[in-house]
Coordinates of C-alpha atoms and ligand atoms in Angstrom, one line a residue:
M1232 CA 7.3 -14.7 71.1
S1233 CA 6.0 -11.1 71.5
S1234 CA 7.8 -8.0 70.6
G1235 CA 9.2 -5.6 73.2
G1236 CA 7.5 -2.7 71.4
D1237 CA 9.5 0.2 70.2
T1238 CA 12.5 -0.8 72.4
G1239 CA 13.3 -3.5 69.7
I1240 CA 13.9 -6.0 72.6
E1241 CA 12.2 -9.3 72.2
R1242 CA 10.2 -10.6 75.1
R1243 CA 10.8 -14.2 75.8
G1244 CA 8.2 -16.8 76.8
S1245 CA 4.6 -16.2 78.0
G1246 CA 5.6 -14.9 81.4
G1247 CA 7.8 -12.0 79.9
W1248 CA 10.9 -10.8 81.6
D1249 CA 10.0 -11.8 85.1
D1250 CA 10.4 -15.5 84.2
V1251 CA 13.6 -14.8 82.5
L1252 CA 15.1 -12.8 85.3
A1253 CA 14.1 -15.4 87.8
H1254 CA 16.0 -18.0 85.9
E1255 CA 19.2 -18.8 87.8
A1256 CA 21.4 -18.1 84.7
Y1257 CA 20.5 -14.4 85.3
S1258 CA 21.1 -14.3 89.0
V1259 CA 24.5 -13.2 90.3
T1260 CA 25.9 -14.6 93.5
P1261 CA 26.9 -11.7 95.8
G1262 CA 30.7 -11.2 95.7
S1263 CA 31.2 -13.5 92.7
E1264 CA 33.0 -10.8 90.8
W1265 CA 35.9 -11.1 93.3
R1266 CA 36.0 -14.9 93.4
S1267 CA 39.6 -16.2 93.6
E1268 CA 41.6 -18.3 96.1
L1269 CA 43.2 -15.3 97.6
Y1270 CA 39.9 -13.5 98.1
R1271 CA 38.6 -16.6 99.8
V1272 CA 41.6 -16.4 102.2
A1273 CA 41.2 -12.7 102.8
S1274 CA 37.4 -13.0 103.4
A1275 CA 37.8 -15.9 105.8
Q1276 CA 40.3 -14.0 107.9
F1277 CA 38.1 -10.8 107.8
R1278 CA 35.0 -12.8 109.0
R1279 CA 36.9 -14.4 111.8
A1280 CA 38.1 -11.0 113.1
A1281 CA 34.7 -9.4 112.4
D1282 CA 33.0 -12.1 114.5
A1283 CA 35.6 -11.6 117.3
I1284 CA 34.8 -7.9 117.6
G1285 CA 31.0 -8.2 116.9
L1286 CA 31.2 -5.9 113.8
P1287 CA 27.7 -4.6 113.0
D1288 CA 26.3 -6.2 109.8
D1289 CA 26.0 -3.0 107.8
I1290 CA 29.6 -2.1 108.2
R1291 CA 30.7 -5.7 107.7
E1292 CA 28.9 -5.8 104.4
R1293 CA 30.5 -2.5 103.4
L1294 CA 34.0 -3.7 104.2
E1295 CA 33.7 -7.1 102.7
E1296 CA 33.7 -5.9 99.1
P1297 CA 35.8 -3.2 97.5
R1298 CA 34.3 0.2 96.9
R1299 CA 35.7 0.7 93.4
S1300 CA 37.2 -1.6 90.8
L1301 CA 38.3 -0.8 87.3
V1302 CA 39.1 -3.4 84.7
V1303 CA 40.9 -2.1 81.5
N1304 CA 41.8 -3.8 78.3
F1305 CA 44.4 -2.0 76.2
P1306 CA 46.7 -2.6 73.2
V1307 CA 50.5 -2.6 73.5
R1308 CA 52.8 -2.6 70.4
R1309 CA 55.4 -5.4 70.7
D1310 CA 59.0 -5.0 69.5
N1311 CA 58.2 -7.0 66.3
G1312 CA 55.4 -4.6 65.3
D1313 CA 52.5 -6.8 66.4
V1314 CA 49.9 -5.4 68.7
Q1315 CA 48.8 -7.4 71.8
E1316 CA 45.9 -6.8 74.1
F1317 CA 46.5 -6.8 77.9
T1318 CA 44.1 -6.7 80.8
G1319 CA 44.8 -4.5 83.8
Y1320 CA 43.1 -3.8 87.1
R1321 CA 42.9 -1.2 89.9
V1322 CA 40.9 -2.0 93.0
Q1323 CA 40.2 0.5 95.8
H1324 CA 39.0 -1.3 98.9
T1325 CA 37.8 1.6 101.2
L1326 CA 37.5 5.3 100.6
V1327 CA 36.8 6.4 104.2
M1328 CA 40.4 6.6 105.5
G1329 CA 41.9 9.1 103.0
P1330 CA 43.4 8.5 99.6
T1331 CA 43.9 4.8 98.7
K1332 CA 47.4 3.4 98.4
G1333 CA 48.7 0.1 97.0
G1334 CA 51.2 -1.7 94.8
I1335 CA 51.1 -2.5 91.1
R1336 CA 52.2 -5.9 90.0
L1337 CA 53.0 -7.6 86.7
A1338 CA 52.3 -11.3 86.9
P1339 CA 50.5 -14.1 84.9
G1340 CA 48.0 -14.7 87.7
V1341 CA 46.9 -11.1 88.3
S1342 CA 43.0 -11.0 88.4
L1343 CA 40.2 -8.9 89.8
G1344 CA 39.9 -11.3 92.7
E1345 CA 43.6 -11.2 93.5
C1346 CA 43.7 -7.4 93.5
A1347 CA 40.5 -7.3 95.7
A1348 CA 42.1 -9.5 98.3
L1349 CA 45.4 -7.6 98.3
A1350 CA 43.5 -4.2 98.4
M1351 CA 41.6 -5.4 101.5
W1352 CA 44.9 -6.4 103.3
M1353 CA 46.4 -3.0 102.4
T1354 CA 43.4 -1.3 104.1
Y1355 CA 44.1 -3.2 107.3
K1356 CA 47.9 -2.8 107.1
C1357 CA 47.5 1.0 106.9
A1358 CA 44.9 1.0 109.7
L1359 CA 47.1 -1.1 112.0
L1360 CA 50.0 1.3 111.5
G1361 CA 47.8 4.3 111.8
L1362 CA 48.6 5.6 108.2
P1363 CA 46.0 7.9 106.6
F1364 CA 45.2 5.6 103.7
G1365 CA 42.7 3.1 102.5
G1366 CA 43.9 0.0 100.6
A1367 CA 44.3 -0.4 96.9
K1368 CA 46.0 -2.8 94.5
G1369 CA 46.5 -3.1 90.8
G1370 CA 48.4 -4.8 88.1
V1371 CA 48.5 -6.1 84.6
R1372 CA 48.1 -9.8 83.7
C1373 CA 51.3 -10.7 81.8
D1374 CA 54.5 -12.6 82.0
P1375 CA 57.1 -9.8 82.6
N1376 CA 60.0 -12.3 81.9
R1377 CA 58.7 -12.6 78.3
L1378 CA 58.6 -8.8 77.7
S1379 CA 61.5 -6.5 76.8
A1380 CA 62.2 -3.3 78.8
G1381 CA 60.7 -1.3 75.9
E1382 CA 57.5 -3.4 75.9
I1383 CA 57.2 -3.1 79.7
E1384 CA 57.6 0.7 79.4
R1385 CA 54.8 0.9 76.8
L1386 CA 52.7 -1.4 78.9
M1387 CA 53.2 0.6 82.1
R1388 CA 52.5 3.9 80.4
R1389 CA 49.3 2.8 78.7
Y1390 CA 48.1 1.1 81.9
T1391 CA 48.7 4.4 83.8
A1392 CA 46.7 6.3 81.2
E1393 CA 43.9 3.7 81.4
I1394 CA 43.5 3.9 85.2
G1395 CA 44.1 7.7 85.1
P1396 CA 40.5 8.6 85.9
I1397 CA 40.6 7.0 89.3
I1398 CA 44.2 7.7 90.5
G1399 CA 45.8 10.9 91.8
P1400 CA 48.3 12.1 94.5
D1401 CA 45.3 12.8 96.8
R1402 CA 43.1 10.0 95.4
D1403 CA 45.0 6.8 94.8
I1404 CA 48.8 6.4 95.0
G1405 CA 50.7 3.5 93.4
A1406 CA 53.8 1.6 94.6
P1407 CA 56.1 -1.3 93.6
D1408 CA 55.1 -4.9 94.0
M1409 CA 56.0 -8.1 92.2
A1410 CA 58.1 -7.4 89.1
T1411 CA 57.9 -3.6 89.5
G1412 CA 60.4 -1.3 91.1
E1413 CA 62.0 2.1 90.8
R1414 CA 62.1 1.9 86.9
E1415 CA 58.4 1.2 86.6
M1416 CA 57.5 3.9 89.2
S1417 CA 59.5 6.5 87.2
W1418 CA 57.4 5.6 84.0
I1419 CA 54.1 5.9 85.9
M1420 CA 55.2 9.2 87.5
D1421 CA 56.2 10.6 84.1
T1422 CA 53.1 9.4 82.3
Y1423 CA 50.8 10.9 84.9
S1424 CA 52.8 14.1 85.0
Q1425 CA 52.6 14.5 81.2
G1426 CA 48.8 14.4 81.5
A1427 CA 48.8 16.9 84.4
G1428 CA 51.2 19.3 82.7
Q1429 CA 53.4 19.4 85.7
A1430 CA 55.6 17.0 87.8
V1431 CA 53.4 15.0 90.2
P1432 CA 55.9 12.9 92.1
E1433 CA 53.3 11.9 94.8
I1434 CA 51.4 9.8 92.3
V1435 CA 53.6 6.9 93.3
T1436 CA 56.0 5.8 96.0
G1437 CA 59.1 3.7 95.6
K1438 CA 60.6 6.2 93.1
P1439 CA 64.3 6.7 92.6
A1440 CA 65.7 9.3 95.1
V1441 CA 66.4 11.8 92.3
L1442 CA 62.7 11.9 91.4
G1443 CA 61.5 12.4 94.9
G1444 CA 61.9 8.9 96.3
T1445 CA 62.9 8.4 99.9
E1446 CA 66.0 6.9 101.6
G1447 CA 65.3 3.4 102.9
R1448 CA 62.3 2.4 100.7
R1449 CA 64.1 -0.4 98.9
T1450 CA 64.9 -2.3 102.2
A1451 CA 61.8 -1.1 104.2
T1452 CA 59.7 -4.2 104.0
G1453 CA 62.5 -6.6 104.9
L1454 CA 63.8 -4.3 107.6
G1455 CA 60.3 -3.8 109.0
I1456 CA 59.9 -7.6 109.2
V1457 CA 63.2 -7.9 111.2
F1458 CA 62.1 -5.1 113.6
S1459 CA 58.8 -7.0 114.1
I1460 CA 60.7 -10.2 114.7
E1461 CA 62.9 -8.5 117.3
T1462 CA 59.8 -7.3 119.3
V1463 CA 58.2 -10.8 119.1
L1464 CA 61.4 -12.5 120.2
E1465 CA 61.7 -10.2 123.2
H1466 CA 58.1 -11.1 124.1
L1467 CA 58.9 -14.8 123.8
D1468 CA 62.1 -14.3 125.8
W1469 CA 64.2 -15.7 122.9
E1470 CA 67.7 -14.6 121.8
I1471 CA 68.0 -13.8 118.1
A1472 CA 71.7 -14.9 118.0
G1473 CA 72.0 -18.6 117.0
K1474 CA 68.4 -18.9 115.9
K1475 CA 68.0 -21.1 112.7
V1476 CA 66.0 -19.3 110.0
V1477 CA 64.5 -20.4 106.7
V1478 CA 63.4 -17.8 104.1
Q1479 CA 61.3 -18.6 101.1
G1480 CA 62.0 -16.0 98.4
V1481 CA 65.3 -14.1 97.7
G1482 CA 63.8 -11.0 96.2
N1483 CA 63.3 -7.5 97.5
V1484 CA 61.8 -8.8 100.8
G1485 CA 63.5 -12.2 101.4
A1486 CA 67.0 -11.0 100.6
T1487 CA 66.8 -8.1 103.1
V1488 CA 65.3 -10.3 105.8
A1489 CA 68.1 -12.9 105.3
L1490 CA 70.9 -10.3 105.3
E1491 CA 69.5 -8.4 108.3
L1492 CA 68.9 -11.5 110.4
E1493 CA 72.4 -12.8 109.6
R1494 CA 73.8 -9.4 110.7
R1495 CA 72.0 -9.9 114.1
G1496 CA 73.6 -13.4 114.6
A1497 CA 70.9 -15.7 113.3
K1498 CA 71.8 -18.6 111.0
I1499 CA 70.0 -18.8 107.7
V1500 CA 69.8 -22.5 107.2
G1501 CA 67.4 -22.6 104.2
L1502 CA 66.5 -20.4 101.3
A1503 CA 64.4 -20.9 98.1
D1504 CA 63.7 -18.9 95.0
V1505 CA 61.7 -19.9 91.9
T1506 CA 64.5 -22.1 90.7
G1507 CA 64.9 -24.3 93.8
G1508 CA 66.1 -24.5 97.4
L1509 CA 69.3 -24.5 99.4
H1510 CA 70.1 -26.0 102.8
N1511 CA 73.1 -25.7 105.1
D1512 CA 72.5 -26.5 108.8
D1513 CA 75.7 -24.5 109.6
G1514 CA 74.3 -21.4 108.0
I1515 CA 74.4 -20.0 104.5
D1516 CA 76.8 -17.1 103.8
I1517 CA 74.2 -14.5 102.7
G1518 CA 76.8 -12.0 101.3
A1519 CA 78.3 -14.7 99.1
L1520 CA 74.9 -16.0 98.1
L1521 CA 73.7 -12.5 97.0
T1522 CA 76.9 -12.1 95.0
H1523 CA 76.2 -15.4 93.3
Q1524 CA 72.5 -14.3 92.7
A1525 CA 73.6 -11.0 91.2
E1526 CA 75.9 -12.8 88.8
N1527 CA 73.6 -15.7 87.9
R1528 CA 70.1 -14.1 88.4
F1529 CA 69.0 -17.1 90.6
I1530 CA 70.3 -18.9 93.6
R1531 CA 70.7 -22.3 91.8
G1532 CA 74.3 -23.4 91.5
F1533 CA 75.5 -21.8 94.7
D1534 CA 78.2 -24.0 96.2
G1535 CA 77.9 -23.0 99.8
A1536 CA 74.9 -25.2 100.5
D1537 CA 73.1 -28.4 99.5
E1538 CA 70.5 -28.1 96.7
I1539 CA 67.0 -29.3 97.8
S1540 CA 63.6 -28.8 96.3
K1541 CA 61.9 -25.4 96.9
T1542 CA 59.0 -27.2 98.6
D1543 CA 61.3 -29.1 101.0
V1544 CA 62.8 -25.8 102.2
L1545 CA 59.5 -24.9 103.8
V1546 CA 59.6 -28.0 106.0
A1547 CA 63.3 -27.9 106.9
P1548 CA 63.9 -27.8 110.7
C1549 CA 64.4 -24.2 112.0
D1550 CA 63.3 -21.8 114.7
I1551 CA 61.8 -19.1 112.4
L1552 CA 60.2 -19.7 109.0
V1553 CA 59.7 -16.5 106.8
P1554 CA 57.7 -17.2 103.7
A1555 CA 58.6 -14.1 101.6
A1556 CA 57.8 -15.2 98.0
L1557 CA 54.1 -15.6 97.1
E1558 CA 50.7 -16.4 98.4
C1559 CA 49.1 -19.7 99.5
Q1560 CA 52.4 -21.5 100.3
I1561 CA 51.5 -22.9 103.7
T1562 CA 48.4 -25.0 103.2
D1563 CA 46.6 -28.0 104.7
Q1564 CA 49.0 -30.2 102.7
N1565 CA 52.2 -29.1 104.4
A1566 CA 51.2 -27.2 107.6
G1567 CA 51.4 -30.5 109.6
K1568 CA 55.0 -31.0 108.4
L1569 CA 56.5 -27.6 109.2
A1570 CA 59.4 -28.1 111.6
T1571 CA 59.6 -24.5 112.8
K1572 CA 58.6 -22.8 116.1
L1573 CA 57.5 -19.5 114.6
V1574 CA 56.1 -18.4 111.2
V1575 CA 56.6 -14.7 110.1
E1576 CA 54.7 -13.8 107.0
G1577 CA 56.9 -11.7 104.6
A1578 CA 54.6 -12.3 101.6
N1579 CA 51.0 -11.3 101.4
G1580 CA 48.6 -14.2 102.1
P1581 CA 51.1 -17.1 102.3
T1582 CA 49.0 -19.1 104.8
T1583 CA 45.6 -20.5 104.1
P1584 CA 42.9 -20.5 106.8
E1585 CA 43.0 -24.3 106.9
A1586 CA 46.8 -24.1 107.6
D1587 CA 46.2 -21.5 110.2
E1588 CA 44.0 -24.0 112.1
I1589 CA 46.6 -26.7 111.9
L1590 CA 49.4 -24.4 113.1
A1591 CA 47.3 -23.2 116.0
Q1592 CA 46.6 -26.8 117.0
R1593 CA 50.4 -27.5 116.8
G1594 CA 51.2 -24.4 118.9
I1595 CA 53.1 -22.6 116.2
P1596 CA 52.3 -18.9 116.3
V1597 CA 52.1 -16.8 113.1
V1598 CA 53.1 -13.2 112.9
P1599 CA 50.6 -12.1 110.2
D1600 CA 51.4 -10.4 106.9
I1601 CA 49.4 -7.2 107.7
L1602 CA 51.7 -6.6 110.6
A1603 CA 55.1 -8.2 109.6
N1604 CA 55.3 -6.8 106.1
S1605 CA 53.8 -3.4 106.8
G1606 CA 57.2 -1.6 106.8
G1607 CA 56.9 -1.2 103.1
V1608 CA 53.7 0.9 103.1
T1609 CA 54.9 2.7 106.2
V1610 CA 58.0 4.0 104.4
S1611 CA 55.9 4.6 101.3
Y1612 CA 53.8 6.9 103.6
Y1613 CA 57.1 8.7 104.7
E1614 CA 57.9 9.2 101.0
W1615 CA 54.5 10.6 100.2
A1616 CA 54.6 12.8 103.2
Q1617 CA 58.1 14.1 102.3
G1618 CA 56.8 14.8 98.8
V1619 CA 53.7 16.8 99.8
Q1620 CA 55.8 18.8 102.3
R1621 CA 58.8 19.2 100.0
E1622 CA 61.0 17.7 102.6
S1623 CA 63.9 15.2 102.5
W1624 CA 64.6 13.0 105.5
S1625 CA 67.9 11.3 106.2
A1626 CA 68.3 7.5 106.1
E1627 CA 68.9 7.4 109.8
D1628 CA 65.6 9.4 110.4
V1629 CA 63.6 7.0 108.1
T1630 CA 65.0 3.9 109.8
A1631 CA 64.5 5.2 113.3
R1632 CA 60.8 6.1 112.5
L1633 CA 60.3 2.7 110.9
E1634 CA 61.7 0.8 113.8
K1635 CA 59.5 2.7 116.3
A1636 CA 56.4 2.2 114.1
M1637 CA 57.0 -1.6 113.8
N1638 CA 57.8 -2.0 117.5
V1639 CA 54.6 -0.1 118.5
A1640 CA 52.4 -1.9 116.1
T1641 CA 53.9 -5.3 117.0
G1642 CA 53.6 -4.5 120.7
R1643 CA 49.9 -3.6 120.3
V1644 CA 49.2 -7.0 118.6
L1645 CA 51.1 -9.0 121.2
A1646 CA 49.3 -7.2 124.1
A1647 CA 45.8 -7.9 122.6
D1648 CA 43.8 -10.3 124.7
G1649 CA 43.6 -14.0 123.7
G1650 CA 43.3 -15.5 120.2
D1651 CA 45.8 -15.7 117.5
W1652 CA 48.0 -12.7 116.4
R1653 CA 46.3 -12.6 112.9
T1654 CA 42.9 -12.1 114.4
A1655 CA 44.3 -9.7 117.0
A1656 CA 46.0 -7.6 114.3
L1657 CA 42.9 -7.6 112.0
S1658 CA 40.6 -6.8 114.9
I1659 CA 42.6 -3.7 115.9
A1660 CA 42.6 -2.6 112.2
I1661 CA 39.0 -3.3 111.4
E1662 CA 37.8 -1.5 114.5
R1663 CA 39.7 1.7 113.4
V1664 CA 38.2 1.5 109.9
A1665 CA 34.7 0.7 111.2
Q1666 CA 34.9 3.7 113.6
A1667 CA 35.8 6.0 110.7
S1668 CA 33.0 4.5 108.6
A1669 CA 30.4 5.0 111.3
L1670 CA 31.5 8.6 112.0
R1671 CA 31.4 9.5 108.3
A1672 CA 27.9 7.8 108.1
I1673 CA 26.0 7.4 104.9
Y1674 CA 25.8 10.0 102.2
P1675 CA 23.3 11.5 101.4
Ligands
LIG440 P1 60.3 -10.1 94.2 O1 59.7 -10.3 92.9 O2 61.4 -9.1 94.4 O3 60.9 -11.5 94.8 C1 60.1 -12.7 94.8 C2 61.1 -13.9 95.2 O4 60.3 -15.1 95.3 C3 62.1 -14.2 94.1 O5 63.3 -14.6 94.7 C4 61.5 -15.4 93.3 O6 62.4 -16.2 92.7 C5 60.8 -16.1 94.5 N1 59.8 -17.1 94.1 C6 58.8 -17.0 93.2 N2 58.1 -18.1 93.1 C7 58.6 -18.9 94.1 C8 58.3 -20.3 94.5 N3 57.3 -21.0 93.9 N4 59.1 -20.8 95.5 C9 60.1 -20.2 96.0 N5 60.5 -18.9 95.7 C10 59.7 -18.3 94.7 O7 59.1 -9.8 95.2 P2 59.1 -9.1 96.6 O8 58.9 -7.6 96.3 O9 60.2 -9.5 97.4 O10 57.7 -9.6 97.2 C11 57.6 -10.9 97.8 C12 56.3 -11.0 98.6 O11 56.3 -9.9 99.5 C13 55.0 -10.8 97.7 O12 54.0 -11.6 98.3 C14 54.7 -9.3 97.9 O13 53.3 -9.0 97.7 C15 55.1 -9.1 99.3 N6 55.3 -7.7 99.7 C16 56.3 -7.0 99.1 C17 56.5 -5.7 99.5 C18 57.6 -4.8 98.9 O14 57.8 -3.7 99.4 N7 58.3 -5.3 97.8 C19 55.8 -5.1 100.5 C20 54.8 -5.9 101.2 C21 54.6 -7.2 100.8

């Protein structure tokens, strides 16, 4: 074994470093940093749409992987005095459209690959709605149910400080996602503002109104889904009244969808949360159900419906199925058994590409996530715009703008030629981002 000279590095084997570098243990598969089930799903959807529009190879490569990713490890003091290390992420998918924008989640499964997939979808959601943002996503890997409010506050503040170098009101703006809401957004805003020496409310959206939040943000995603459903039903020549609906997830998104569809005369025949499912073919009283949930935290034990398993809810007979809980719920294992006429994706990435194929063969159309749940980021944009302009819009104004935005975007997807609605929505969005990429060209 020869010496590497004054570098102090040892050369290995007679062939030197070339032999070593050629060894497969040292080669990196392109894209392997992002490998995760969700990234596989997002990439497969992207490639299908990219093929459909004949996206040039150089732009395809640029859009397939995120531009910037930051992984941070940081300590948090627990209530008992112990110090625990946590891992956090922030991924910015494209920087060509303006600042990046995206949620921050606390969940045990948060990973670089998951954030990369969610950041990619955010880019296309914003492009489809014509919002001046690229996509981002972030989060901390943890089980928020096992942390106290004080521990979550210290975790959120330290995470904000750690990702500080790549965020900013004109650079990358945060928002709520799974297990984060107005409380966490307030802590992020305060931590960032302390560093800046002045209040910077535009660093996050989804803030409480008194800190610069907007009317209508809390219900924006669910209401946006309902506006999109209304446009789709008009296209299909269906009445909403009397339609049977199943909603998976009774959180921010699912609860609003159930309530708003019930208000419009639909019957919510099935619901599920993490504790289990409920079924009542005559319709579940959503007001009573939400009161029960507020008192008991979960839907389990509600006496206005039969208890069934949370997986059986997905295959309960209905006209409209709204998965609004988490990713990869409709797969090749259950897509053949769905007893619905229409799927509307409230959650991000609830349907795998294999399930998409099966649903297409069965003639069950899917209103894709990047369209259906884009009301959240749309009203986040309204909040950011009000912040930078020091304006305050009324609830009626926000709702009217959201309804128009969802109707226009849904109408554009429905009017696209041929193919499925997911590919149509992605094609419209990718074309917009590709055009911006081409116009900005390559620096230097
Ligand atoms: P949330 O944490 O408020 O609610 C999630 C709900 O799903 C809860 O009722 C929970 O009990 C339920 N759930 C969890 N695991 C389940 C399982 N295995 N089976 C059935 N139910 C289960 O989250 P949210 O903000 O409503 O987000 C839900 C989905 O919508 C996520 O995919 C999120 O990324 C997406 N989304 C949210 C927003 C937003 O503005 N909040 C915007 C766009 C997309």
